[in-house]
Amino acid sequence: MVTPNGRNGSHDLVLRVGGDSAAGGIVATGEIFAYMASLAGLEVYTTRTIPAEIKGGHVMFQMRAALDPLTAQGDQVDVLLAYDEETYERDYKLLKPTGVLVFNSNDLKLEQEGHSHRRIGVPMHDIAKSLSFARGYNMVAVGALVKLFDMDIELAKRGIERRFGGSKRAAETVTVNIAALEKGYQFIEQTLGQEAPFHLPERTGERSERLVISGNQALSMGIIAAQCKFMAGYPITPASEIMEFLANEFPKIGGTVIQAEDEIAACGMALGASFTGARAMTATSGPGLALMIEMLGHASMTETPLVLVDVQRAGPSTGMPTKVSQGDLRLACYGGNDDAPRIVLAATTVEDCFYLIPHAFNLAEKYQLPVIFLSDQDMAVRVQTVPPFDLSRVVYEGRVLYEPHANGHGPYQRYLDTPDGVSPMSLPGQAGGQYTAEGLEHYASGAPVFSFEMHSKNMRKRARKLDSALEYVEQHQLWETFGDPHAEVGIIGWGSTIGPVLEATRCCLGDETPVHVFYPKALMPLPEKQLAEFLKNKKTIIVPEMNFSGQLAEMLQAKFLRPFTKLNRYGGTPFATQEIVDAVRAAYQL
């Protein structure tokens, strides 16, 4: 909370910034303030929504800062920075009674009295224009916030240098933005006096080292840690940052990034690179995944390793490109003609993006299958503080390669039937290892065949790989569980909904409405034994999902033949913690 005129009891702050994208600078305001909070030793968790229009449309950036690690964005707002009337109308109801409204008094004329929260007007445009820097109004706002919350202005200057220091006109850009920052700081000082009226949470003593990083950045670093060396992609929101990050970093490690002409070509290029022995991937969002389905079937049939990252966004079709969803689960697990086995993993947090993606590459290589890795828009663009990554936790397992004399002196059998379904794979140019990798059904040699017997045999062979992959899932415990194991109410979820569920679990345990939680990170194949054990003695199982129909809930219902309580959120925004708490309490009242 924000503490007025004092420091006692201050543990948590939620700041929301809103304005029109045509004016610019809204996200920069929030990012700089988040960076300042992290430099001050606080834990940071952010979320944002931006318009899909090229110009114009509402932008929202929310930052939560606290002394302890955060898992959710915060349901209510302590400080609302409103650049325009639309932000005020949208968000003022989210303000806590003790909250603060900071608004651009050039565009908003608001009454100061008759409200429980405090209102502070700042003529941001006038101040910026006095510096002949009209676009600097957002830095005026940052300066005002710095003074209002008794922060070190030097931290704000470092934030500006970090945000703008890489531009071609870096020195000039930094100078004018710092001038605007100082003017905003001085306005509050002159208006309200030297003593700051509010204070952020204050850390005493040392804090362990932290990274301030987004989900897409963490995922990209995990891709590098997994020793991937090839990425082909086609730009699509919100996955493009992955390709941009790797395009900068791959050349340093001998890797290659290719921007393809479309998603189908990108998937084909990644398959071609994998055929040569490289760890290869592509990244897209829902519409791109739909286009890649035929290539995914080809990967299953030719038993070629492939990792495909799907950063989900709201659909269907083009939908809402900049809003969050978990609507691609059915497509990821079942999209394709006939039965085309694939593995599907889902990251739960920004940190998990780094540690889970190496498992995706291991599974693809080890079982010669396509692996779809699910992230989402909110987790991808969220900036959060996380511990430095521990490379000793990164596991590496490669593919089974052909050895010319391992199986006698007969001709190479690329698709040899084996107990686990995995056949040794030769690389181009390997003596005696030539074979045809095509989408037609085939003999063990790779030659086409259309018989009932061979098709049936190969379908069973390819399906056995999922049974083998389940052993890997169990070995590495690709799931999370927490809460009270004796609770009658349970939650099964997937992906980034784990954050508000974790916070809700703490709230429920505190008011004696216990809940037990299970989050599988492998959705295909599911860890069925562990889920079945979890389901024992549970009267109600709630399944929170950011999609309309409750896709995981329906998959679980078909698998375990028992009812599951759907808790569906759609419309492009994440769950609030209170929604989960209310669902648990309602379950106990049934």
PDB file of C-alpha atoms in Angstrom, residues 128-403:
ATOM      1  CA  ALA A 128       7.015  20.207 -21.425  1.00  0.00           C
ATOM      2  CA  LYS A 129       6.335  23.029 -23.886  1.00  0.00           C
ATOM      3  CA  SER A 130       8.245  25.452 -21.654  1.00  0.00           C
ATOM      4  CA  LEU A 131      11.304  23.302 -22.458  1.00  0.00           C
ATOM      5  CA  SER A 132      10.492  23.281 -26.196  1.00  0.00           C
ATOM      6  CA  PHE A 133      10.057  19.522 -25.772  1.00  0.00           C
ATOM      7  CA  ALA A 134       6.333  18.865 -26.167  1.00  0.00           C
ATOM      8  CA  ARG A 135       6.839  15.099 -26.375  1.00  0.00           C
ATOM      9  CA  GLY A 136       8.482  15.124 -22.950  1.00  0.00           C
ATOM     10  CA  TYR A 137       5.222  15.406 -21.027  1.00  0.00           C
ATOM     11  CA  ASN A 138       5.561  11.797 -19.840  1.00  0.00           C
ATOM     12  CA  MET A 139       8.962  12.525 -18.299  1.00  0.00           C
ATOM     13  CA  VAL A 140       7.364  15.465 -16.493  1.00  0.00           C
ATOM     14  CA  ALA A 141       4.934  12.908 -15.052  1.00  0.00           C
ATOM     15  CA  VAL A 142       7.767  10.606 -13.994  1.00  0.00           C
ATOM     16  CA  GLY A 143       9.471  13.493 -12.232  1.00  0.00           C
ATOM     17  CA  ALA A 144       6.238  14.330 -10.417  1.00  0.00           C
ATOM     18  CA  LEU A 145       5.882  10.721  -9.245  1.00  0.00           C
ATOM     19  CA  VAL A 146       9.500  10.598  -8.096  1.00  0.00           C
ATOM     20  CA  LYS A 147       8.930  13.561  -5.786  1.00  0.00           C
ATOM     21  CA  LEU A 148       5.483  12.447  -4.667  1.00  0.00           C
ATOM     22  CA  PHE A 149       6.882   9.129  -3.479  1.00  0.00           C
ATOM     23  CA  ASP A 150      10.160  10.358  -2.045  1.00  0.00           C
ATOM     24  CA  MET A 151      12.303   8.439  -4.539  1.00  0.00           C
ATOM     25  CA  ASP A 152      15.895   9.175  -5.444  1.00  0.00           C
ATOM     26  CA  ILE A 153      15.879  11.317  -8.579  1.00  0.00           C
ATOM     27  CA  GLU A 154      19.268   9.879  -9.536  1.00  0.00           C
ATOM     28  CA  LEU A 155      17.604   6.475  -9.948  1.00  0.00           C
ATOM     29  CA  ALA A 156      15.129   8.103 -12.332  1.00  0.00           C
ATOM     30  CA  LYS A 157      17.973   9.570 -14.359  1.00  0.00           C
ATOM     31  CA  ARG A 158      19.567   6.130 -14.592  1.00  0.00           C
ATOM     32  CA  GLY A 159      16.231   4.786 -15.800  1.00  0.00           C
ATOM     33  CA  ILE A 160      16.121   7.413 -18.549  1.00  0.00           C
ATOM     34  CA  GLU A 161      19.686   6.611 -19.603  1.00  0.00           C
ATOM     35  CA  ARG A 162      18.786   2.928 -19.766  1.00  0.00           C
ATOM     36  CA  ARG A 163      15.609   3.574 -21.766  1.00  0.00           C
ATOM     37  CA  PHE A 164      17.002   6.091 -24.287  1.00  0.00           C
ATOM     38  CA  GLY A 165      20.770   5.644 -24.148  1.00  0.00           C
ATOM     39  CA  GLY A 166      20.955   3.296 -27.122  1.00  0.00           C
ATOM     40  CA  SER A 167      19.450   5.651 -29.699  1.00  0.00           C
ATOM     41  CA  LYS A 168      21.468   7.338 -32.450  1.00  0.00           C
ATOM     42  CA  ARG A 169      20.965  10.720 -30.804  1.00  0.00           C
ATOM     43  CA  ALA A 170      21.448   9.251 -27.317  1.00  0.00           C
ATOM     44  CA  ALA A 171      23.167  12.161 -25.550  1.00  0.00           C
ATOM     45  CA  GLU A 172      20.690  14.776 -26.744  1.00  0.00           C
ATOM     46  CA  THR A 173      17.685  12.517 -26.074  1.00  0.00           C
ATOM     47  CA  VAL A 174      18.826  11.725 -22.540  1.00  0.00           C
ATOM     48  CA  THR A 175      19.529  15.400 -21.795  1.00  0.00           C
ATOM     49  CA  VAL A 176      16.103  16.710 -22.810  1.00  0.00           C
ATOM     50  CA  ASN A 177      14.284  13.876 -21.027  1.00  0.00           C
ATOM     51  CA  ILE A 178      16.204  14.489 -17.807  1.00  0.00           C
ATOM     52  CA  ALA A 179      15.355  18.189 -18.051  1.00  0.00           C
ATOM     53  CA  ALA A 180      11.655  17.307 -18.292  1.00  0.00           C
ATOM     54  CA  LEU A 181      12.032  14.909 -15.361  1.00  0.00           C
ATOM     55  CA  GLU A 182      13.560  17.640 -13.197  1.00  0.00           C
ATOM     56  CA  LYS A 183      10.808  20.107 -14.103  1.00  0.00           C
ATOM     57  CA  GLY A 184       8.111  17.670 -13.012  1.00  0.00           C
ATOM     58  CA  TYR A 185       9.994  17.026  -9.772  1.00  0.00           C
ATOM     59  CA  GLN A 186      10.302  20.746  -9.116  1.00  0.00           C
ATOM     60  CA  PHE A 187       6.599  21.376  -9.800  1.00  0.00           C
ATOM     61  CA  ILE A 188       5.560  18.977  -7.032  1.00  0.00           C
ATOM     62  CA  GLU A 189       8.214  20.383  -4.706  1.00  0.00           C
ATOM     63  CA  GLN A 190       6.979  23.934  -5.270  1.00  0.00           C
ATOM     64  CA  THR A 191       3.294  22.966  -5.082  1.00  0.00           C
ATOM     65  CA  LEU A 192       3.271  20.583  -2.124  1.00  0.00           C
ATOM     66  CA  GLY A 193       6.471  21.517  -0.298  1.00  0.00           C
ATOM     67  CA  GLN A 194       9.731  19.762   0.464  1.00  0.00           C
ATOM     68  CA  GLU A 195       8.238  16.833   2.397  1.00  0.00           C
ATOM     69  CA  ALA A 196       7.001  14.066   0.103  1.00  0.00           C
ATOM     70  CA  PRO A 197       3.379  13.163   0.921  1.00  0.00           C
ATOM     71  CA  PHE A 198       3.754   9.439   0.131  1.00  0.00           C
ATOM     72  CA  HIS A 199       6.387   6.742   0.387  1.00  0.00           C
ATOM     73  CA  LEU A 200       7.164   3.550  -1.473  1.00  0.00           C
ATOM     74  CA  PRO A 201       7.963   0.355   0.413  1.00  0.00           C
ATOM     75  CA  GLU A 202      11.484   0.702   1.745  1.00  0.00           C
ATOM     76  CA  ARG A 203      14.009  -2.131   1.887  1.00  0.00           C
ATOM     77  CA  THR A 204      16.598  -2.188   4.622  1.00  0.00           C
ATOM     78  CA  GLY A 205      19.749  -4.265   4.318  1.00  0.00           C
ATOM     79  CA  GLU A 206      21.096  -6.154   1.327  1.00  0.00           C
ATOM     80  CA  ARG A 207      18.965  -7.749  -1.361  1.00  0.00           C
ATOM     81  CA  SER A 208      20.121 -10.649  -3.488  1.00  0.00           C
ATOM     82  CA  GLU A 209      20.904  -9.939  -7.125  1.00  0.00           C
ATOM     83  CA  ARG A 210      17.871  -9.776  -9.430  1.00  0.00           C
ATOM     84  CA  LEU A 211      17.197  -9.588 -13.167  1.00  0.00           C
ATOM     85  CA  VAL A 212      14.543  -7.240 -14.566  1.00  0.00           C
ATOM     86  CA  ILE A 213      13.323  -9.145 -17.589  1.00  0.00           C
ATOM     87  CA  SER A 214      10.301  -9.976 -19.771  1.00  0.00           C
ATOM     88  CA  GLY A 215       8.943 -13.420 -20.600  1.00  0.00           C
ATOM     89  CA  ASN A 216      10.066 -13.175 -24.224  1.00  0.00           C
ATOM     90  CA  GLN A 217      13.564 -12.193 -23.099  1.00  0.00           C
ATOM     91  CA  ALA A 218      13.752 -15.046 -20.583  1.00  0.00           C
ATOM     92  CA  LEU A 219      12.515 -17.474 -23.218  1.00  0.00           C
ATOM     93  CA  SER A 220      15.095 -16.256 -25.734  1.00  0.00           C
ATOM     94  CA  MET A 221      17.880 -16.706 -23.190  1.00  0.00           C
ATOM     95  CA  GLY A 222      16.605 -20.205 -22.473  1.00  0.00           C
ATOM     96  CA  ILE A 223      16.704 -20.980 -26.198  1.00  0.00           C
ATOM     97  CA  ILE A 224      20.373 -20.016 -26.244  1.00  0.00           C
ATOM     98  CA  ALA A 225      21.037 -22.038 -23.069  1.00  0.00           C
ATOM     99  CA  ALA A 226      19.396 -25.032 -24.789  1.00  0.00           C
ATOM    100  CA  GLN A 227      22.083 -24.798 -27.524  1.00  0.00           C
ATOM    101  CA  CYS A 228      19.622 -24.033 -30.301  1.00  0.00           C
ATOM    102  CA  LYS A 229      21.468 -22.631 -33.317  1.00  0.00           C
ATOM    103  CA  PHE A 230      18.739 -22.002 -35.907  1.00  0.00           C
ATOM    104  CA  MET A 231      15.561 -19.969 -35.836  1.00  0.00           C
ATOM    105  CA  ALA A 232      13.271 -19.102 -38.738  1.00  0.00           C
ATOM    106  CA  GLY A 233      10.225 -16.946 -38.208  1.00  0.00           C
ATOM    107  CA  TYR A 234       7.761 -14.480 -39.636  1.00  0.00           C
ATOM    108  CA  PRO A 235       6.941 -11.332 -37.608  1.00  0.00           C
ATOM    109  CA  ILE A 236       3.739 -11.597 -35.593  1.00  0.00           C
ATOM    110  CA  THR A 237       2.577  -9.938 -32.384  1.00  0.00           C
ATOM    111  CA  PRO A 238       3.427 -10.831 -29.620  1.00  0.00           C
ATOM    112  CA  ALA A 239       6.129 -13.345 -30.664  1.00  0.00           C
ATOM    113  CA  SER A 240       8.301 -11.039 -32.803  1.00  0.00           C
ATOM    114  CA  GLU A 241      10.516 -10.011 -29.876  1.00  0.00           C
ATOM    115  CA  ILE A 242      11.897 -13.565 -29.733  1.00  0.00           C
ATOM    116  CA  MET A 243      13.161 -13.366 -33.309  1.00  0.00           C
ATOM    117  CA  GLU A 244      14.493  -9.843 -32.736  1.00  0.00           C
ATOM    118  CA  PHE A 245      16.370 -10.916 -29.603  1.00  0.00           C
ATOM    119  CA  LEU A 246      17.886 -13.984 -31.273  1.00  0.00           C
ATOM    120  CA  ALA A 247      18.786 -11.988 -34.398  1.00  0.00           C
ATOM    121  CA  ASN A 248      21.007  -9.844 -32.173  1.00  0.00           C
ATOM    122  CA  GLU A 249      22.486 -12.677 -30.127  1.00  0.00           C
ATOM    123  CA  PHE A 250      22.716 -15.730 -32.401  1.00  0.00           C
ATOM    124  CA  PRO A 251      25.578 -14.368 -34.566  1.00  0.00           C
ATOM    125  CA  LYS A 252      27.709 -14.183 -31.397  1.00  0.00           C
ATOM    126  CA  ILE A 253      27.401 -17.954 -30.870  1.00  0.00           C
ATOM    127  CA  GLY A 254      27.433 -19.105 -34.482  1.00  0.00           C
ATOM    128  CA  GLY A 255      23.664 -19.308 -34.798  1.00  0.00           C
ATOM    129  CA  THR A 256      21.407 -18.267 -37.665  1.00  0.00           C
ATOM    130  CA  VAL A 257      18.106 -16.364 -37.771  1.00  0.00           C
ATOM    131  CA  ILE A 258      16.091 -16.120 -40.995  1.00  0.00           C
ATOM    132  CA  GLN A 259      12.996 -13.983 -41.506  1.00  0.00           C
ATOM    133  CA  ALA A 260      10.894 -16.082 -43.858  1.00  0.00           C
ATOM    134  CA  GLU A 261       8.279 -14.904 -46.339  1.00  0.00           C
ATOM    135  CA  ASP A 262       5.456 -16.454 -44.286  1.00  0.00           C
ATOM    136  CA  GLU A 263       4.784 -18.828 -41.396  1.00  0.00           C
ATOM    137  CA  ILE A 264       4.625 -21.945 -43.564  1.00  0.00           C
ATOM    138  CA  ALA A 265       8.059 -21.224 -45.011  1.00  0.00           C
ATOM    139  CA  ALA A 266       9.451 -20.476 -41.543  1.00  0.00           C
ATOM    140  CA  CYS A 267       8.308 -23.856 -40.252  1.00  0.00           C
ATOM    141  CA  GLY A 268       9.702 -25.571 -43.358  1.00  0.00           C
ATOM    142  CA  MET A 269      13.076 -23.867 -42.941  1.00  0.00           C
ATOM    143  CA  ALA A 270      13.260 -24.965 -39.305  1.00  0.00           C
ATOM    144  CA  LEU A 271      12.483 -28.545 -40.340  1.00  0.00           C
ATOM    145  CA  GLY A 272      15.188 -28.392 -42.993  1.00  0.00           C
ATOM    146  CA  ALA A 273      17.743 -27.172 -40.464  1.00  0.00           C
ATOM    147  CA  SER A 274      16.738 -29.925 -38.042  1.00  0.00           C
ATOM    148  CA  PHE A 275      17.109 -32.518 -40.818  1.00  0.00           C
ATOM    149  CA  THR A 276      20.785 -31.519 -41.017  1.00  0.00           C
ATOM    150  CA  GLY A 277      21.264 -32.074 -37.267  1.00  0.00           C
ATOM    151  CA  ALA A 278      20.821 -28.555 -35.875  1.00  0.00           C
ATOM    152  CA  ARG A 279      18.619 -27.763 -32.929  1.00  0.00           C
ATOM    153  CA  ALA A 280      16.012 -25.674 -34.713  1.00  0.00           C
ATOM    154  CA  MET A 281      12.855 -23.735 -33.907  1.00  0.00           C
ATOM    155  CA  THR A 282      10.270 -21.232 -35.021  1.00  0.00           C
ATOM    156  CA  ALA A 283       8.047 -18.858 -33.043  1.00  0.00           C
ATOM    157  CA  THR A 284       4.590 -17.519 -33.819  1.00  0.00           C
ATOM    158  CA  SER A 285       1.138 -16.792 -32.410  1.00  0.00           C
ATOM    159  CA  GLY A 286      -2.247 -18.431 -32.967  1.00  0.00           C
ATOM    160  CA  PRO A 287      -2.869 -17.412 -36.599  1.00  0.00           C
ATOM    161  CA  GLY A 288       0.674 -18.487 -37.522  1.00  0.00           C
ATOM    162  CA  LEU A 289       0.278 -21.807 -35.702  1.00  0.00           C
ATOM    163  CA  ALA A 290      -2.856 -22.468 -37.757  1.00  0.00           C
ATOM    164  CA  LEU A 291      -0.815 -22.019 -40.946  1.00  0.00           C
ATOM    165  CA  MET A 292       1.951 -24.322 -39.682  1.00  0.00           C
ATOM    166  CA  ILE A 293      -0.328 -27.310 -39.011  1.00  0.00           C
ATOM    167  CA  GLU A 294       0.526 -29.118 -42.254  1.00  0.00           C
ATOM    168  CA  MET A 295       4.244 -28.760 -41.558  1.00  0.00           C
ATOM    169  CA  LEU A 296       3.679 -30.090 -38.033  1.00  0.00           C
ATOM    170  CA  GLY A 297       2.114 -33.200 -39.545  1.00  0.00           C
ATOM    171  CA  HIS A 298       5.130 -33.511 -41.816  1.00  0.00           C
ATOM    172  CA  ALA A 299       7.432 -33.340 -38.781  1.00  0.00           C
ATOM    173  CA  SER A 300       5.442 -36.114 -37.087  1.00  0.00           C
ATOM    174  CA  MET A 301       5.481 -38.332 -40.186  1.00  0.00           C
ATOM    175  CA  THR A 302       9.171 -37.800 -40.990  1.00  0.00           C
ATOM    176  CA  GLU A 303      10.063 -37.984 -37.276  1.00  0.00           C
ATOM    177  CA  THR A 304      12.050 -34.762 -37.437  1.00  0.00           C
ATOM    178  CA  PRO A 305      12.699 -32.792 -34.225  1.00  0.00           C
ATOM    179  CA  LEU A 306      11.172 -29.317 -34.120  1.00  0.00           C
ATOM    180  CA  VAL A 307      10.367 -26.736 -31.425  1.00  0.00           C
ATOM    181  CA  LEU A 308       7.516 -24.326 -32.144  1.00  0.00           C
ATOM    182  CA  VAL A 309       6.849 -21.492 -29.683  1.00  0.00           C
ATOM    183  CA  ASP A 310       3.270 -20.205 -29.673  1.00  0.00           C
ATOM    184  CA  VAL A 311       2.810 -16.915 -27.806  1.00  0.00           C
ATOM    185  CA  GLN A 312      -0.965 -16.977 -27.523  1.00  0.00           C
ATOM    186  CA  ARG A 313      -3.181 -13.977 -28.124  1.00  0.00           C
ATOM    187  CA  ALA A 314      -6.919 -13.393 -28.283  1.00  0.00           C
ATOM    188  CA  GLY A 315      -8.706 -14.709 -31.370  1.00  0.00           C
ATOM    189  CA  PRO A 316     -10.230 -16.229 -33.390  1.00  0.00           C
ATOM    190  CA  SER A 317      -8.641 -15.160 -36.665  1.00  0.00           C
ATOM    191  CA  THR A 318      -6.701 -11.919 -36.246  1.00  0.00           C
ATOM    192  CA  GLY A 319      -8.763 -11.275 -33.122  1.00  0.00           C
ATOM    193  CA  MET A 320      -7.107  -8.912 -30.653  1.00  0.00           C
ATOM    194  CA  PRO A 321      -3.374  -9.167 -31.414  1.00  0.00           C
ATOM    195  CA  THR A 322      -2.229  -7.279 -28.315  1.00  0.00           C
ATOM    196  CA  LYS A 323      -4.494  -8.961 -25.739  1.00  0.00           C
ATOM    197  CA  VAL A 324      -3.908 -12.153 -23.782  1.00  0.00           C
ATOM    198  CA  SER A 325      -5.624 -15.524 -24.239  1.00  0.00           C
ATOM    199  CA  GLN A 326      -5.127 -19.234 -23.635  1.00  0.00           C
ATOM    200  CA  GLY A 327      -7.256 -20.197 -26.601  1.00  0.00           C
ATOM    201  CA  ASP A 328      -4.787 -22.336 -28.586  1.00  0.00           C
ATOM    202  CA  LEU A 329      -4.734 -25.450 -26.404  1.00  0.00           C
ATOM    203  CA  ARG A 330      -6.973 -27.587 -28.620  1.00  0.00           C
ATOM    204  CA  LEU A 331      -5.121 -26.468 -31.734  1.00  0.00           C
ATOM    205  CA  ALA A 332      -1.766 -27.234 -30.130  1.00  0.00           C
ATOM    206  CA  CYS A 333      -2.759 -30.696 -28.894  1.00  0.00           C
ATOM    207  CA  TYR A 334      -5.005 -31.914 -31.698  1.00  0.00           C
ATOM    208  CA  GLY A 335      -4.652 -29.644 -34.740  1.00  0.00           C
ATOM    209  CA  GLY A 336      -3.814 -31.700 -37.798  1.00  0.00           C
ATOM    210  CA  ASN A 337      -5.105 -34.244 -40.268  1.00  0.00           C
ATOM    211  CA  ASP A 338      -5.334 -37.740 -38.781  1.00  0.00           C
ATOM    212  CA  ASP A 339      -3.296 -38.586 -35.687  1.00  0.00           C
ATOM    213  CA  ALA A 340      -0.049 -36.616 -35.757  1.00  0.00           C
ATOM    214  CA  PRO A 341       1.689 -37.056 -32.369  1.00  0.00           C
ATOM    215  CA  ARG A 342       3.286 -34.011 -30.816  1.00  0.00           C
ATOM    216  CA  ILE A 343       4.352 -32.863 -27.360  1.00  0.00           C
ATOM    217  CA  VAL A 344       2.856 -29.720 -25.815  1.00  0.00           C
ATOM    218  CA  LEU A 345       4.466 -27.817 -22.938  1.00  0.00           C
ATOM    219  CA  ALA A 346       3.211 -24.675 -21.199  1.00  0.00           C
ATOM    220  CA  ALA A 347       5.369 -22.276 -19.187  1.00  0.00           C
ATOM    221  CA  THR A 348       3.904 -20.852 -15.989  1.00  0.00           C
ATOM    222  CA  THR A 349       6.056 -17.791 -15.206  1.00  0.00           C
ATOM    223  CA  VAL A 350       8.689 -15.474 -16.663  1.00  0.00           C
ATOM    224  CA  GLU A 351      11.368 -17.472 -14.848  1.00  0.00           C
ATOM    225  CA  ASP A 352       9.863 -20.754 -16.016  1.00  0.00           C
ATOM    226  CA  CYS A 353      10.178 -19.633 -19.647  1.00  0.00           C
ATOM    227  CA  PHE A 354      13.956 -19.933 -19.254  1.00  0.00           C
ATOM    228  CA  TYR A 355      14.044 -23.284 -17.490  1.00  0.00           C
ATOM    229  CA  LEU A 356      11.270 -25.073 -19.414  1.00  0.00           C
ATOM    230  CA  ILE A 357      12.316 -24.324 -23.005  1.00  0.00           C
ATOM    231  CA  PRO A 358      15.474 -26.534 -22.781  1.00  0.00           C
ATOM    232  CA  HIS A 359      13.149 -29.429 -21.906  1.00  0.00           C
ATOM    233  CA  ALA A 360      11.217 -28.666 -25.100  1.00  0.00           C
ATOM    234  CA  PHE A 361      14.387 -29.076 -27.167  1.00  0.00           C
ATOM    235  CA  ASN A 362      15.358 -32.234 -25.279  1.00  0.00           C
ATOM    236  CA  LEU A 363      11.955 -33.790 -25.881  1.00  0.00           C
ATOM    237  CA  ALA A 364      11.991 -32.850 -29.571  1.00  0.00           C
ATOM    238  CA  GLU A 365      15.466 -34.288 -30.092  1.00  0.00           C
ATOM    239  CA  LYS A 366      15.103 -37.359 -27.890  1.00  0.00           C
ATOM    240  CA  TYR A 367      11.754 -38.481 -29.296  1.00  0.00           C
ATOM    241  CA  GLN A 368      12.022 -36.992 -32.804  1.00  0.00           C
ATOM    242  CA  LEU A 369       8.717 -35.163 -32.532  1.00  0.00           C
ATOM    243  CA  PRO A 370       7.489 -31.602 -32.894  1.00  0.00           C
ATOM    244  CA  VAL A 371       7.162 -29.861 -29.534  1.00  0.00           C
ATOM    245  CA  ILE A 372       4.782 -26.911 -29.172  1.00  0.00           C
ATOM    246  CA  PHE A 373       5.779 -24.546 -26.365  1.00  0.00           C
ATOM    247  CA  LEU A 374       2.896 -22.370 -25.144  1.00  0.00           C
ATOM    248  CA  SER A 375       3.399 -18.899 -23.716  1.00  0.00           C
ATOM    249  CA  ASP A 376       0.943 -15.972 -23.832  1.00  0.00           C
ATOM    250  CA  GLN A 377       0.834 -12.253 -24.476  1.00  0.00           C
ATOM    251  CA  ASP A 378       0.708 -11.201 -20.839  1.00  0.00           C
ATOM    252  CA  MET A 379       3.665 -13.334 -19.761  1.00  0.00           C
ATOM    253  CA  ALA A 380       5.629 -12.504 -22.923  1.00  0.00           C
ATOM    254  CA  VAL A 381       5.643  -8.719 -22.466  1.00  0.00           C
ATOM    255  CA  ARG A 382       5.491  -8.636 -18.666  1.00  0.00           C
ATOM    256  CA  VAL A 383       8.618  -7.194 -17.029  1.00  0.00           C
ATOM    257  CA  GLN A 384       9.411  -8.851 -13.729  1.00  0.00           C
ATOM    258  CA  THR A 385      12.244  -9.240 -11.241  1.00  0.00           C
ATOM    259  CA  VAL A 386      13.608 -12.790 -11.112  1.00  0.00           C
ATOM    260  CA  PRO A 387      16.735 -14.408  -9.629  1.00  0.00           C
ATOM    261  CA  PRO A 388      19.729 -14.775 -11.962  1.00  0.00           C
ATOM    262  CA  PHE A 389      19.404 -17.948 -14.028  1.00  0.00           C
ATOM    263  CA  ASP A 390      21.254 -21.036 -12.819  1.00  0.00           C
ATOM    264  CA  LEU A 391      22.798 -22.820 -15.801  1.00  0.00           C
ATOM    265  CA  SER A 392      23.451 -25.907 -13.687  1.00  0.00           C
ATOM    266  CA  ARG A 393      19.689 -26.537 -13.819  1.00  0.00           C
ATOM    267  CA  VAL A 394      19.701 -26.697 -17.622  1.00  0.00           C
ATOM    268  CA  VAL A 395      19.556 -30.321 -18.811  1.00  0.00           C
ATOM    269  CA  TYR A 396      20.836 -31.355 -22.245  1.00  0.00           C
ATOM    270  CA  GLU A 397      19.796 -34.532 -24.064  1.00  0.00           C
ATOM    271  CA  GLY A 398      20.492 -35.085 -27.758  1.00  0.00           C
ATOM    272  CA  ARG A 399      18.965 -37.200 -30.511  1.00  0.00           C
ATOM    273  CA  VAL A 400      19.785 -40.850 -31.156  1.00  0.00           C
ATOM    274  CA  LEU A 401      22.167 -40.868 -34.130  1.00  0.00           C
ATOM    275  CA  TYR A 402      22.769 -43.615 -36.664  1.00  0.00           C
ATOM    276  CA  GLU A 403      25.913 -45.687 -36.186  1.00  0.00           C
TER     277      GLU A 403
END
